[in-house]
Short mmCIF file of C-alpha atoms in Angstrom, two decimals:
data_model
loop_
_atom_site.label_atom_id
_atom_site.label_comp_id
_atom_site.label_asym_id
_atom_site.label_seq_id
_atom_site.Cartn_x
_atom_site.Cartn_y
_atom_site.Cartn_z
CA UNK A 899 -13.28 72.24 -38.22
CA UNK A 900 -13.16 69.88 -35.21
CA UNK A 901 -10.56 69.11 -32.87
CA UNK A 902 -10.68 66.24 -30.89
CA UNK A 903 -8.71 65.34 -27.81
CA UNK A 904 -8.38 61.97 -26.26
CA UNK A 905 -7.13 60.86 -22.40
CA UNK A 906 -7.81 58.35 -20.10
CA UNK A 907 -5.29 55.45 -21.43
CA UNK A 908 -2.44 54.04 -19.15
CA UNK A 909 -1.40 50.92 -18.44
CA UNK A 910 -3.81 48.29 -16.66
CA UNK A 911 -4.22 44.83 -15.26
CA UNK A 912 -6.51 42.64 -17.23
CA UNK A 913 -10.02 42.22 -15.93
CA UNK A 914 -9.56 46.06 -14.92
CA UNK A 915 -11.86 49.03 -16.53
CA UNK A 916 -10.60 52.39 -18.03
CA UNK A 917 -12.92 55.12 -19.41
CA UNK A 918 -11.79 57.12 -22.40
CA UNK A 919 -12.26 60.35 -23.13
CA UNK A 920 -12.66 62.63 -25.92
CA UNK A 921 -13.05 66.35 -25.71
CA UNK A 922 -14.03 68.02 -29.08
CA UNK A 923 -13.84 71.87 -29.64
CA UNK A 924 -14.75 73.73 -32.87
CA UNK A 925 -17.95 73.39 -34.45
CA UNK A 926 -20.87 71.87 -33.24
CA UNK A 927 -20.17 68.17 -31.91
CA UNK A 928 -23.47 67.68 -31.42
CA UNK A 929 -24.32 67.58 -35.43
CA UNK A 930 -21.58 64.66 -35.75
CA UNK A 931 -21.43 60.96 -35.24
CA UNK A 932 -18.58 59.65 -33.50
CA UNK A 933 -16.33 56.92 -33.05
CA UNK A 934 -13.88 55.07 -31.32
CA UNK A 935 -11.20 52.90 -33.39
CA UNK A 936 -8.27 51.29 -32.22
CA UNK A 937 -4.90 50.38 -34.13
CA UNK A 938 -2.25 48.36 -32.41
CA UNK A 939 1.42 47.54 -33.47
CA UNK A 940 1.54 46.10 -36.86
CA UNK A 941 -2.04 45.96 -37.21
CA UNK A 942 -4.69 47.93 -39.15
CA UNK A 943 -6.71 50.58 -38.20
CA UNK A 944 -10.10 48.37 -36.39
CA UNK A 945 -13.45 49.48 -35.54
CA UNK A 946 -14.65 50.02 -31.95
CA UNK A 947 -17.87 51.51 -31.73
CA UNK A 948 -20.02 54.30 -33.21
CA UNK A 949 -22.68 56.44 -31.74
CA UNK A 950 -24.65 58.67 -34.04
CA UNK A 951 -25.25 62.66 -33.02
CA UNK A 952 -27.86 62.57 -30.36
CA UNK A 953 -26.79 59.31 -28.41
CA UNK A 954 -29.38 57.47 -29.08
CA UNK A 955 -27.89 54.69 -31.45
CA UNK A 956 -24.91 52.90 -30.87
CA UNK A 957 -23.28 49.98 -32.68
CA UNK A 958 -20.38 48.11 -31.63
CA UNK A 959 -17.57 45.71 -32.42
CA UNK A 960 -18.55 41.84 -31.89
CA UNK A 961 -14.86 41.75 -29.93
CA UNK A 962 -15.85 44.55 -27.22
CA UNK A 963 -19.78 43.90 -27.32
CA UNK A 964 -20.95 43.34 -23.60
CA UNK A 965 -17.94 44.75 -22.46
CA UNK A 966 -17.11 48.37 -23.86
CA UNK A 967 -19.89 51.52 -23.91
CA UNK A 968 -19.76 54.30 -25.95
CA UNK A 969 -21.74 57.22 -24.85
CA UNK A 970 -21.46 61.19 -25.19
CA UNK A 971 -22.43 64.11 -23.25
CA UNK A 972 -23.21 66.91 -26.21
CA UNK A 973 -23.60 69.52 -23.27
CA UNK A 974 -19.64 69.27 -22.64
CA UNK A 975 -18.53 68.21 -26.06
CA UNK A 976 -17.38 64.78 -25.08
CA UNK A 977 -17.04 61.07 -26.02
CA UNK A 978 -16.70 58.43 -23.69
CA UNK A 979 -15.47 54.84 -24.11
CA UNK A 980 -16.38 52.53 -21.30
CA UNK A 981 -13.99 49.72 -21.43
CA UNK A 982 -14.03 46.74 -18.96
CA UNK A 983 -13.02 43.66 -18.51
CA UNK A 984 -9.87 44.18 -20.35
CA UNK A 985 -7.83 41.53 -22.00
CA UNK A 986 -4.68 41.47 -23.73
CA UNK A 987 -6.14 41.86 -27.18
CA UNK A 988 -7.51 45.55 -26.16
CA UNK A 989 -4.03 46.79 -26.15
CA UNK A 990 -3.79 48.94 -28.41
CA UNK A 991 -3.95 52.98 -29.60
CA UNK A 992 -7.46 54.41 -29.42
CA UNK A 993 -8.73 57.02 -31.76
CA UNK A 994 -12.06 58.90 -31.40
CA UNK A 995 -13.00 60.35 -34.82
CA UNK A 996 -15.88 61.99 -35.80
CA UNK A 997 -17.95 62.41 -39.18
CA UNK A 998 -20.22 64.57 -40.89
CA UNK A 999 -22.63 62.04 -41.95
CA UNK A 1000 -23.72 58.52 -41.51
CA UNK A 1001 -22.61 56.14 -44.09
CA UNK A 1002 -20.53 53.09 -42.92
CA UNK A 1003 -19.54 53.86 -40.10
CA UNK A 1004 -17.44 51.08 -38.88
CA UNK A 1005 -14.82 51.77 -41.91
CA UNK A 1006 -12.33 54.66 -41.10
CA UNK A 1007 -13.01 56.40 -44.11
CA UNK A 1008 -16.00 57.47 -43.03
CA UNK A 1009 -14.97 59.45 -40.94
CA UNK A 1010 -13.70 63.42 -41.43
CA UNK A 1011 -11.82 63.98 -38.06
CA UNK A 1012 -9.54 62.37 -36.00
CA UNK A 1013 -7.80 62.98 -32.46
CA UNK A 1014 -4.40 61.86 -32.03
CA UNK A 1015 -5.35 58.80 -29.80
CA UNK A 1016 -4.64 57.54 -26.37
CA UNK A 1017 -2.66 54.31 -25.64
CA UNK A 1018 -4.17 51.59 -23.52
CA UNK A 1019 -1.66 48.68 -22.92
CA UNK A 1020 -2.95 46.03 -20.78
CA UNK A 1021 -0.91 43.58 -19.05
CA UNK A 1022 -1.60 39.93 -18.22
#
């Protein structure tokens, strides 16, 4: 069992930067690939990025590409999201998840935990 903690949303001009992050306790984050997804009013559940166990792979939305990074520090059992150059369109709820195994990873089924998300609104 993993639980998994996000912070670092708030509110924020467009053009600013936020970092996310997500602190995971329980079993051994290191052994999982992790996500970021983001669901905003009305909408479905959307892909962010991915990063598989070790950090050394990432992958990416086309939407945030160039202007989000997801990285992790497996010494303190935490995700990061990187987000800059905000724009309306990034407001939204952000989930990190995380999943046993790799498969695909950009669809929310793949994935076998989930925090309880962080809001990010920003304004224009």
């Amino acid at each position: 069992q993993v639980a998994l903690v996000e912070s670092g949303g708030g509110l924020v001009q467009a053009g600013g930067s936020l970092r996310l992050s997500c602190a995971a306790s329980g079993r051994a984050f290191s052994n999982y690939y992790m996500g970021w997804f983001r669901q905003a009013p009305g909408k479905e559940r959307e892909f962010v990025a991915w990063i598989n166990s070790i950090g050394s792979v990432t992958s990416s939305a086309d939407s945030v590409k160039g202007r989000f990074t997801i990285s992790r520090d497996n010494a303190k059992n935490t995700l990061y999201l990187q987000m800059g150059r905000l724009t309306s369109n990034d407001t939204a709820r952000y989930y990190c998840a995380g999943a046993w195994r790799s498969g695909n990873l950009r669809s929310p089924g793949s994935y076998n935990y989930w925090g309880q998300g962080t809001q990010v609104t920003v304004s224009s």
